[in-house]
Amino acid sequence: MINVVHVWGTPYERGFAQGQLLAKEAKGMATSVWAYFEEQVAQGINSTLHLPPDVLKVVAEIGLDVLLDLTYDATVKYTGEYFFQELQGLSDAAGVDYKTIRRIHMIGELTKGSCSMYGAWGKATASLGGKLMQLRALDWDVEGPFKNFPQITVYHSTDPAKDGNTFANIGWTGWVGSITGMSAQQMAICEIGVSFPDNTFGNESRIGVPFTFLLRDVLQWDKTLDDAIDHISNANRTCDLILGVGDAKPGGGFRGVQYSHSVANFFTDTNMKPEASWHPRIENVVYYGMDWTCPNFDIVLARQLNAYHGNITAENTIRYITPIVQTGNLHVAVYDLADNVLYTANARGDGESGPEMAYDRHFVRLDMAKLYAEPAPTNATAISIDGDDQ
């Protein structure tokens, strides 16, 4: 079951509405996620957090909570205050400890989750008239509690100067950063953590804007692909990532982004890096499987994209790409931005039946244009989706 939540108002009001409507879920998410993180560190498993050795050493010495508070101190200068206002509203309404949820939002700066993406257009989607299709597959952790709290939060704009765009954040209850999402500007984001960079990435930094907040800013404030390129280029970037940004409007397109503190390089199908036999260039496709240097996944992803080249549709992605590549264990989003349609699946939650991995489960089709146009109610409303089409 995936909750779809609509929010309006100031950042604080948006957070308060979520906390008031889903207090049990918000408290359960924060409590269980923090306990799980601490358990992983205490046991030294590191399978969930994927912390680099230098970070693990610091965690062992000072504790995870102190390290995440230091991460906040290093990034707050570069972060919009509206994020923390929303978290405060959530905390006040749900009775969730503010510092706990703030710390959870800092964990992305320390972790290295594996994920996959593509942007396909033109000849690659000829059967669809050449429109842009985009995949974001999140591979992180299906043992922990995230799978139990899936949520799509639709942020409605009533004053673009103050609110920015109307957009949908695809994540979890109580999560206000973005790693997956799309906007009413017909734009969408992707993200991959890089554990195996090459020397072209340069340096990382702990000082700058957390990438989950930067990606949400792309959804909330940017109107075009060029806006997003400028935004990312001029940001105070931190860790090594691969990003993807798509814009289905005329003159838009898709760019893969090599992202680090040192560099922001933007790729189309003709200059995509890394250039290798295991990561071949494909006409009108930009893609990455699990990491920057990940031959085993890139080979399979390239094979499937070539097999369906000309007919890379949502249906073929769901049937023949993500399950064959085995990517998107926690959640998958297939964006049809031209038609404002989202196809999404979430990993099996506790107490649910069926396949475990999101890529093997039933996908939900959401008419995002309809969700963006939802009128503001007198009271906050949540819609629970149990697997049927909207």
Tab-separated table of C-alpha atoms in Angstrom:
chain	number	residue	atom	x	y	z
A	1	MET	CA	0.000	0.000	0.000
A	2	ILE	CA	1.336	3.424	-0.958
A	3	ASN	CA	-0.040	6.547	0.705
A	4	VAL	CA	-0.640	9.548	-1.542
A	5	VAL	CA	-0.699	12.737	0.529
A	6	HIS	CA	-1.605	16.229	-0.719
A	7	VAL	CA	-0.262	19.282	1.114
A	8	TRP	CA	-0.691	23.041	0.753
A	9	GLY	CA	0.460	26.112	2.637
A	10	THR	CA	3.678	27.305	4.216
A	11	PRO	CA	6.544	24.861	4.778
A	12	TYR	CA	5.585	24.546	8.439
A	13	GLU	CA	1.917	23.983	7.532
A	14	ARG	CA	2.864	21.326	4.996
A	15	GLY	CA	4.883	19.461	7.588
A	16	PHE	CA	2.222	19.870	10.235
A	17	ALA	CA	-0.470	18.515	7.893
A	18	GLN	CA	1.580	15.384	7.184
A	19	GLY	CA	2.294	14.854	10.862
A	20	GLN	CA	-1.328	15.400	11.852
A	21	LEU	CA	-2.700	13.116	9.162
A	22	LEU	CA	-0.137	10.330	9.491
A	23	ALA	CA	1.143	10.695	13.050
A	24	LYS	CA	1.359	6.955	13.663
A	25	GLU	CA	3.231	6.333	10.425
A	26	ALA	CA	5.560	9.317	10.863
A	27	LYS	CA	6.459	8.275	14.392
A	28	GLY	CA	6.871	4.653	13.331
A	29	MET	CA	9.110	5.600	10.412
A	30	ALA	CA	11.399	7.847	12.485
A	31	THR	CA	11.624	5.475	15.434
A	32	SER	CA	12.203	2.302	13.440
A	33	VAL	CA	14.660	3.839	10.966
A	34	TRP	CA	16.798	5.375	13.685
A	35	ALA	CA	16.787	2.160	15.717
A	36	TYR	CA	17.758	0.186	12.618
A	37	PHE	CA	20.640	2.509	11.799
A	38	GLU	CA	21.966	2.291	15.338
A	39	GLU	CA	21.661	-1.494	15.297
A	40	GLN	CA	23.588	-1.717	12.044
A	41	VAL	CA	26.404	0.417	13.424
A	42	ALA	CA	26.493	-1.454	16.746
A	43	GLN	CA	26.735	-4.799	14.990
A	44	GLY	CA	29.281	-3.530	12.492
A	45	ILE	CA	27.270	-4.987	9.621
A	46	ASN	CA	27.415	-1.871	7.463
A	47	SER	CA	25.230	-3.556	4.832
A	48	THR	CA	22.605	-0.832	5.054
A	49	LEU	CA	24.608	2.302	5.750
A	50	HIS	CA	27.459	1.486	3.327
A	51	LEU	CA	29.700	3.860	5.251
A	52	PRO	CA	33.256	4.446	4.004
A	53	PRO	CA	35.982	3.169	6.364
A	54	ASP	CA	36.973	6.671	7.492
A	55	VAL	CA	33.369	7.478	8.383
A	56	LEU	CA	32.944	4.164	10.212
A	57	LYS	CA	35.968	5.004	12.321
A	58	VAL	CA	34.440	8.355	13.303
A	59	VAL	CA	31.077	6.744	14.078
A	60	ALA	CA	32.798	4.237	16.361
A	61	GLU	CA	34.580	7.049	18.172
A	62	ILE	CA	31.840	9.657	18.602
A	63	GLY	CA	28.537	7.954	17.741
A	64	LEU	CA	26.189	8.179	14.768
A	65	ASP	CA	24.059	10.931	16.301
A	66	VAL	CA	27.052	13.211	16.848
A	67	LEU	CA	28.364	12.590	13.327
A	68	LEU	CA	24.986	13.425	11.794
A	69	ASP	CA	24.725	16.573	13.905
A	70	LEU	CA	28.155	17.569	12.612
A	71	THR	CA	26.910	16.890	9.077
A	72	TYR	CA	23.994	19.215	9.755
A	73	ASP	CA	26.363	21.898	11.036
A	74	ALA	CA	28.453	21.560	7.858
A	75	THR	CA	25.467	21.797	5.509
A	76	VAL	CA	22.897	24.073	7.152
A	77	LYS	CA	24.462	27.212	5.662
A	78	TYR	CA	23.735	25.867	2.174
A	79	THR	CA	20.236	24.563	2.853
A	80	GLY	CA	16.943	26.404	2.502
A	81	GLU	CA	15.361	27.119	5.884
A	82	TYR	CA	12.044	25.857	4.527
A	83	PHE	CA	13.256	22.256	4.814
A	84	PHE	CA	13.748	22.583	8.551
A	85	GLN	CA	10.485	24.506	8.960
A	86	GLU	CA	8.680	21.581	7.354
A	87	LEU	CA	10.466	19.109	9.614
A	88	GLN	CA	9.515	21.210	12.637
A	89	GLY	CA	5.858	21.157	11.596
A	90	LEU	CA	6.027	17.391	11.170
A	91	SER	CA	7.671	17.015	14.573
A	92	ASP	CA	5.124	19.219	16.337
A	93	ALA	CA	2.099	17.475	14.839
A	94	ALA	CA	3.264	13.866	15.056
A	95	GLY	CA	5.144	14.085	18.332
A	96	VAL	CA	8.359	12.932	16.647
A	97	ASP	CA	11.673	14.100	18.057
A	98	TYR	CA	12.885	16.901	15.787
A	99	LYS	CA	16.576	16.038	16.022
A	100	THR	CA	15.882	12.411	15.156
A	101	ILE	CA	14.127	13.230	11.899
A	102	ARG	CA	16.734	15.876	11.088
A	103	ARG	CA	19.492	13.301	11.603
A	104	ILE	CA	17.719	10.805	9.355
A	105	HIS	CA	17.738	13.426	6.593
A	106	MET	CA	21.529	13.760	6.920
A	107	ILE	CA	22.247	10.042	6.426
A	108	GLY	CA	22.245	10.360	2.626
A	109	GLU	CA	25.453	12.373	2.788
A	110	LEU	CA	27.229	9.388	4.338
A	111	THR	CA	25.751	6.413	2.485
A	112	LYS	CA	26.387	4.860	-0.905
A	113	GLY	CA	23.227	3.161	-2.162
A	114	SER	CA	23.246	1.490	-5.574
A	115	CYS	CA	20.592	2.406	-8.139
A	116	SER	CA	19.962	2.506	-11.886
A	117	MET	CA	18.500	4.950	-14.390
A	118	TYR	CA	17.857	5.696	-18.010
A	119	GLY	CA	16.544	8.540	-20.110
A	120	ALA	CA	15.297	7.466	-23.556
A	121	TRP	CA	13.823	9.507	-26.397
A	122	GLY	CA	13.731	9.905	-30.174
A	123	LYS	CA	14.575	6.701	-32.028
A	124	ALA	CA	14.744	4.781	-28.746
A	125	THR	CA	11.034	5.439	-28.105
A	126	ALA	CA	9.887	5.600	-31.718
A	127	SER	CA	6.807	3.475	-30.966
A	128	LEU	CA	5.689	6.277	-28.623
A	129	GLY	CA	6.378	9.028	-31.117
A	130	GLY	CA	9.858	9.668	-29.728
A	131	LYS	CA	8.707	11.132	-26.389
A	132	LEU	CA	10.973	11.081	-23.336
A	133	MET	CA	10.750	8.086	-21.031
A	134	GLN	CA	12.731	7.943	-17.807
A	135	LEU	CA	13.555	5.216	-15.282
A	136	ARG	CA	14.638	5.624	-11.672
A	137	ALA	CA	15.307	2.338	-9.840
A	138	LEU	CA	16.264	2.581	-6.149
A	139	ASP	CA	18.442	-0.245	-4.840
A	140	TRP	CA	19.227	0.199	-1.190
A	141	ASP	CA	17.815	-1.865	1.638
A	142	VAL	CA	14.836	-4.206	1.809
A	143	GLU	CA	15.680	-5.643	5.234
A	144	GLY	CA	15.093	-2.382	7.075
A	145	PRO	CA	11.885	-0.438	7.752
A	146	PHE	CA	11.741	1.842	4.691
A	147	LYS	CA	9.576	-0.617	2.755
A	148	ASN	CA	6.850	-0.263	5.385
A	149	PHE	CA	6.277	3.474	4.913
A	150	PRO	CA	6.020	4.257	1.177
A	151	GLN	CA	4.481	7.628	0.431
A	152	ILE	CA	3.992	9.977	-2.503
A	153	THR	CA	3.645	13.540	-1.258
A	154	VAL	CA	2.130	16.028	-3.686
A	155	TYR	CA	3.183	19.572	-2.832
A	156	HIS	CA	0.683	22.036	-4.262
A	157	SER	CA	1.699	25.539	-5.247
A	158	THR	CA	-0.810	28.349	-4.842
A	159	ASP	CA	1.735	31.143	-5.253
A	160	PRO	CA	4.656	30.172	-7.535
A	161	ALA	CA	6.794	33.031	-6.239
A	162	LYS	CA	6.626	31.598	-2.707
A	163	ASP	CA	5.835	27.918	-3.287
A	164	GLY	CA	7.630	27.177	-6.546
A	165	ASN	CA	6.244	24.350	-8.682
A	166	THR	CA	3.635	21.775	-7.858
A	167	PHE	CA	5.571	18.513	-7.575
A	168	ALA	CA	5.437	14.955	-6.273
A	169	ASN	CA	8.052	13.587	-3.881
A	170	ILE	CA	8.261	9.784	-4.066
A	171	GLY	CA	9.712	8.410	-0.848
A	172	TRP	CA	8.476	7.647	2.647
A	173	THR	CA	6.335	9.103	5.393
A	174	GLY	CA	8.187	11.903	7.128
A	175	TRP	CA	10.801	12.199	4.359
A	176	VAL	CA	11.024	15.714	2.898
A	177	GLY	CA	14.212	15.374	0.859
A	178	SER	CA	14.037	13.965	-2.676
A	179	ILE	CA	15.727	11.049	-4.357
A	180	THR	CA	12.792	10.212	-6.645
A	181	GLY	CA	10.162	12.614	-7.939
A	182	MET	CA	8.547	14.561	-10.754
A	183	SER	CA	7.007	17.989	-11.170
A	184	ALA	CA	4.158	19.680	-12.992
A	185	GLN	CA	6.862	21.249	-15.181
A	186	GLN	CA	7.114	17.774	-16.832
A	187	MET	CA	10.481	17.246	-15.173
A	188	ALA	CA	11.844	14.346	-13.110
A	189	ILE	CA	14.963	13.301	-11.206
A	190	CYS	CA	17.137	10.202	-10.770
A	191	GLU	CA	20.083	9.507	-8.446
A	192	ILE	CA	22.779	6.849	-8.038
A	193	GLY	CA	25.335	6.680	-5.245
A	194	VAL	CA	28.882	6.185	-6.502
A	195	SER	CA	31.032	3.741	-4.552
A	196	PHE	CA	33.463	3.088	-7.404
A	197	PRO	CA	34.444	6.419	-8.950
A	198	ASP	CA	37.396	7.005	-11.236
A	199	ASN	CA	39.832	9.893	-10.995
A	200	THR	CA	37.590	12.176	-13.075
A	201	PHE	CA	35.380	12.735	-10.013
A	202	GLY	CA	38.021	14.675	-8.127
A	203	ASN	CA	37.308	15.325	-4.459
A	204	GLU	CA	34.314	14.874	-2.178
A	205	SER	CA	33.359	17.273	0.604
A	206	ARG	CA	31.236	17.195	3.745
A	207	ILE	CA	30.479	20.904	3.392
A	208	GLY	CA	27.710	21.965	1.025
A	209	VAL	CA	24.057	21.318	0.255
A	210	PRO	CA	22.803	17.776	0.984
A	211	PHE	CA	22.011	16.218	-2.371
A	212	THR	CA	18.519	15.142	-1.286
A	213	PHE	CA	17.675	18.801	-0.658
A	214	LEU	CA	19.272	19.932	-3.920
A	215	LEU	CA	17.233	17.388	-5.885
A	216	ARG	CA	14.050	18.509	-4.205
A	217	ASP	CA	14.943	22.106	-5.093
A	218	VAL	CA	15.231	21.040	-8.733
A	219	LEU	CA	11.689	19.698	-8.555
A	220	GLN	CA	10.303	22.627	-6.584
A	221	TRP	CA	11.976	25.611	-8.241
A	222	ASP	CA	13.384	24.757	-11.683
A	223	LYS	CA	11.209	25.324	-14.753
A	224	THR	CA	13.422	23.839	-17.471
A	225	LEU	CA	16.329	21.468	-17.993
A	226	ASP	CA	18.582	24.484	-18.475
A	227	ASP	CA	17.478	25.773	-15.061
A	228	ALA	CA	18.432	22.444	-13.501
A	229	ILE	CA	21.811	22.418	-15.252
A	230	ASP	CA	22.562	25.908	-13.934
A	231	HIS	CA	21.306	24.958	-10.478
A	232	ILE	CA	23.506	21.857	-10.220
A	233	SER	CA	26.523	23.572	-11.800
A	234	ASN	CA	26.441	26.435	-9.312
A	235	ALA	CA	25.581	24.411	-6.193
A	236	ASN	CA	27.974	23.768	-3.334
A	237	ARG	CA	28.121	20.054	-4.084
A	238	THR	CA	29.308	17.360	-1.679
A	239	CYS	CA	29.560	13.623	-2.411
A	240	ASP	CA	30.097	11.459	-5.508
A	241	LEU	CA	26.857	10.701	-7.361
A	242	ILE	CA	25.304	10.195	-10.767
A	243	LEU	CA	22.174	12.261	-11.256
A	244	GLY	CA	19.596	12.272	-14.014
A	245	VAL	CA	17.268	15.124	-14.931
A	246	GLY	CA	14.575	14.903	-17.602
A	247	ASP	CA	12.377	17.584	-19.141
A	248	ALA	CA	9.698	16.518	-21.610
A	249	LYS	CA	8.780	20.030	-22.729
A	250	PRO	CA	9.820	21.207	-26.228
A	251	GLY	CA	13.474	22.154	-26.108
A	252	GLY	CA	14.054	19.992	-23.005
A	253	GLY	CA	15.630	16.551	-22.982
A	254	PHE	CA	17.586	14.376	-20.577
A	255	ARG	CA	21.021	14.724	-19.028
A	256	GLY	CA	23.067	12.325	-16.973
A	257	VAL	CA	25.224	14.151	-14.456
A	258	GLN	CA	28.623	13.189	-13.062
A	259	TYR	CA	28.352	14.927	-9.705
A	260	SER	CA	30.921	15.566	-6.997
A	261	HIS	CA	32.363	18.436	-4.983
A	262	SER	CA	34.881	18.991	-7.789
A	263	VAL	CA	32.864	18.448	-10.966
A	264	ALA	CA	29.442	18.654	-12.557
A	265	ASN	CA	29.588	17.108	-16.017
A	266	PHE	CA	26.455	16.736	-18.127
A	267	PHE	CA	26.019	13.905	-20.619
A	268	THR	CA	23.808	13.170	-23.580
A	269	ASP	CA	23.846	9.990	-25.658
A	270	THR	CA	26.758	11.261	-27.772
A	271	ASN	CA	29.218	12.081	-24.976
A	272	MET	CA	28.108	9.729	-22.184
A	273	LYS	CA	30.870	8.626	-19.813
A	274	PRO	CA	32.458	6.359	-18.828
A	275	GLU	CA	33.154	5.184	-22.349
A	276	ALA	CA	33.891	1.465	-22.218
A	277	SER	CA	32.982	-1.811	-23.902
A	278	TRP	CA	30.782	-2.647	-20.925
A	279	HIS	CA	29.040	0.755	-21.090
A	280	PRO	CA	28.414	1.257	-24.824
A	281	ARG	CA	26.742	4.383	-26.124
A	282	ILE	CA	23.197	3.836	-27.398
A	283	GLU	CA	21.478	6.280	-29.721
A	284	ASN	CA	19.048	8.550	-27.867
A	285	VAL	CA	19.644	6.810	-24.528
A	286	VAL	CA	21.613	7.822	-21.436
A	287	TYR	CA	21.851	5.071	-18.813
A	288	TYR	CA	23.717	3.859	-15.739
A	289	GLY	CA	23.459	0.543	-13.902
A	290	MET	CA	24.173	0.581	-10.159
A	291	ASP	CA	27.372	2.686	-10.142
A	292	TRP	CA	29.890	4.606	-12.248
A	293	THR	CA	32.102	1.537	-12.682
A	294	CYS	CA	29.805	-1.480	-12.607
A	295	PRO	CA	30.374	-3.664	-15.693
A	296	ASN	CA	28.149	-6.573	-14.658
A	297	PHE	CA	25.013	-4.428	-14.381
A	298	ASP	CA	25.828	-2.038	-17.231
A	299	ILE	CA	26.264	-4.932	-19.654
A	300	VAL	CA	22.831	-6.359	-18.848
A	301	LEU	CA	21.118	-2.962	-18.809
A	302	ALA	CA	22.676	-2.054	-22.178
A	303	ARG	CA	21.603	-5.412	-23.620
A	304	GLN	CA	17.990	-4.922	-22.574
A	305	LEU	CA	17.885	-1.306	-23.771
A	306	ASN	CA	19.265	-2.372	-27.143
A	307	ALA	CA	16.806	-5.272	-27.344
A	308	TYR	CA	13.854	-2.869	-26.946
A	309	HIS	CA	15.397	0.109	-28.714
A	310	GLY	CA	12.621	1.793	-30.662
A	311	ASN	CA	10.068	0.409	-28.244
A	312	ILE	CA	11.310	1.477	-24.804
A	313	THR	CA	7.933	1.869	-23.151
A	314	ALA	CA	6.762	1.763	-19.552
A	315	GLU	CA	5.340	-1.716	-20.105
A	316	ASN	CA	8.568	-3.085	-21.591
A	317	THR	CA	10.604	-1.467	-18.842
A	318	ILE	CA	8.439	-3.061	-16.165
A	319	ARG	CA	8.327	-6.478	-17.871
A	320	TYR	CA	11.716	-6.834	-19.507
A	321	ILE	CA	14.215	-4.294	-18.213
A	322	THR	CA	14.104	-3.812	-14.436
A	323	PRO	CA	13.324	-7.468	-13.536
A	324	ILE	CA	15.963	-8.832	-15.928
A	325	VAL	CA	18.613	-6.390	-14.723
A	326	GLN	CA	17.298	-6.937	-11.176
A	327	THR	CA	17.400	-3.275	-10.268
A	328	GLY	CA	14.965	-1.338	-8.131
A	329	ASN	CA	14.666	-3.588	-5.091
A	330	LEU	CA	13.252	-0.885	-2.767
A	331	HIS	CA	11.234	1.146	-5.237
A	332	VAL	CA	10.942	1.834	-8.957
A	333	ALA	CA	9.562	4.842	-10.794
A	334	VAL	CA	8.961	4.967	-14.540
A	335	TYR	CA	8.189	8.513	-15.621
A	336	ASP	CA	6.116	9.281	-18.711
A	337	LEU	CA	6.661	13.009	-18.430
A	338	ALA	CA	5.021	14.027	-21.681
A	339	ASP	CA	1.707	12.578	-20.509
A	340	ASN	CA	2.274	13.254	-16.775
A	341	VAL	CA	1.963	9.587	-15.850
A	342	LEU	CA	3.892	7.738	-13.154
A	343	TYR	CA	4.302	3.971	-12.864
A	344	THR	CA	5.667	2.920	-9.486
A	345	ALA	CA	6.196	-0.113	-7.266
A	346	ASN	CA	7.457	-0.577	-3.724
A	347	ALA	CA	9.191	-3.509	-2.012
A	348	ARG	CA	7.025	-5.923	-0.043
A	349	GLY	CA	6.247	-4.508	3.348
A	350	ASP	CA	5.937	-6.499	6.537
A	351	GLY	CA	2.662	-8.406	6.512
A	352	GLU	CA	2.217	-8.102	2.746
A	353	SER	CA	2.236	-11.011	0.298
A	354	GLY	CA	3.797	-11.509	-3.108
A	355	PRO	CA	7.333	-11.012	-4.426
A	356	GLU	CA	9.824	-9.233	-2.195
A	357	MET	CA	11.559	-6.900	-4.625
A	358	ALA	CA	9.835	-3.830	-6.031
A	359	TYR	CA	10.900	-4.701	-9.587
A	360	ASP	CA	8.977	-7.996	-9.346
A	361	ARG	CA	5.822	-6.527	-7.841
A	362	HIS	CA	2.644	-5.029	-9.230
A	363	PHE	CA	3.070	-1.472	-10.504
A	364	VAL	CA	0.561	1.311	-9.883
A	365	ARG	CA	-0.256	3.766	-12.657
A	366	LEU	CA	-0.918	7.311	-11.450
A	367	ASP	CA	-2.376	10.149	-13.506
A	368	MET	CA	-0.148	12.882	-12.155
A	369	ALA	CA	-1.956	15.672	-14.015
A	370	LYS	CA	-5.061	14.728	-12.039
A	371	LEU	CA	-3.114	14.655	-8.770
A	372	TYR	CA	-1.458	18.009	-9.488
A	373	ALA	CA	-4.900	19.519	-10.073
A	374	GLU	CA	-6.402	18.239	-6.805
A	375	PRO	CA	-8.287	21.126	-5.157
A	376	ALA	CA	-7.387	22.068	-1.620
A	377	PRO	CA	-9.787	20.459	0.874
A	378	THR	CA	-10.922	21.998	4.127
A	379	ASN	CA	-9.115	19.195	5.977
A	380	ALA	CA	-5.961	17.247	5.073
A	381	THR	CA	-6.637	14.076	3.108
A	382	ALA	CA	-4.609	10.924	2.396
A	383	ILE	CA	-5.380	8.381	-0.312
A	384	SER	CA	-4.115	4.846	0.218
A	385	ILE	CA	-3.351	2.935	-2.973
A	386	ASP	CA	-3.291	-0.829	-2.592
A	387	GLY	CA	-2.157	-1.792	-6.079
A	388	ASP	CA	-5.095	-0.952	-8.317
A	389	ASP	CA	-4.721	1.676	-11.012
A	390	GLN	CA	-5.763	5.128	-9.919
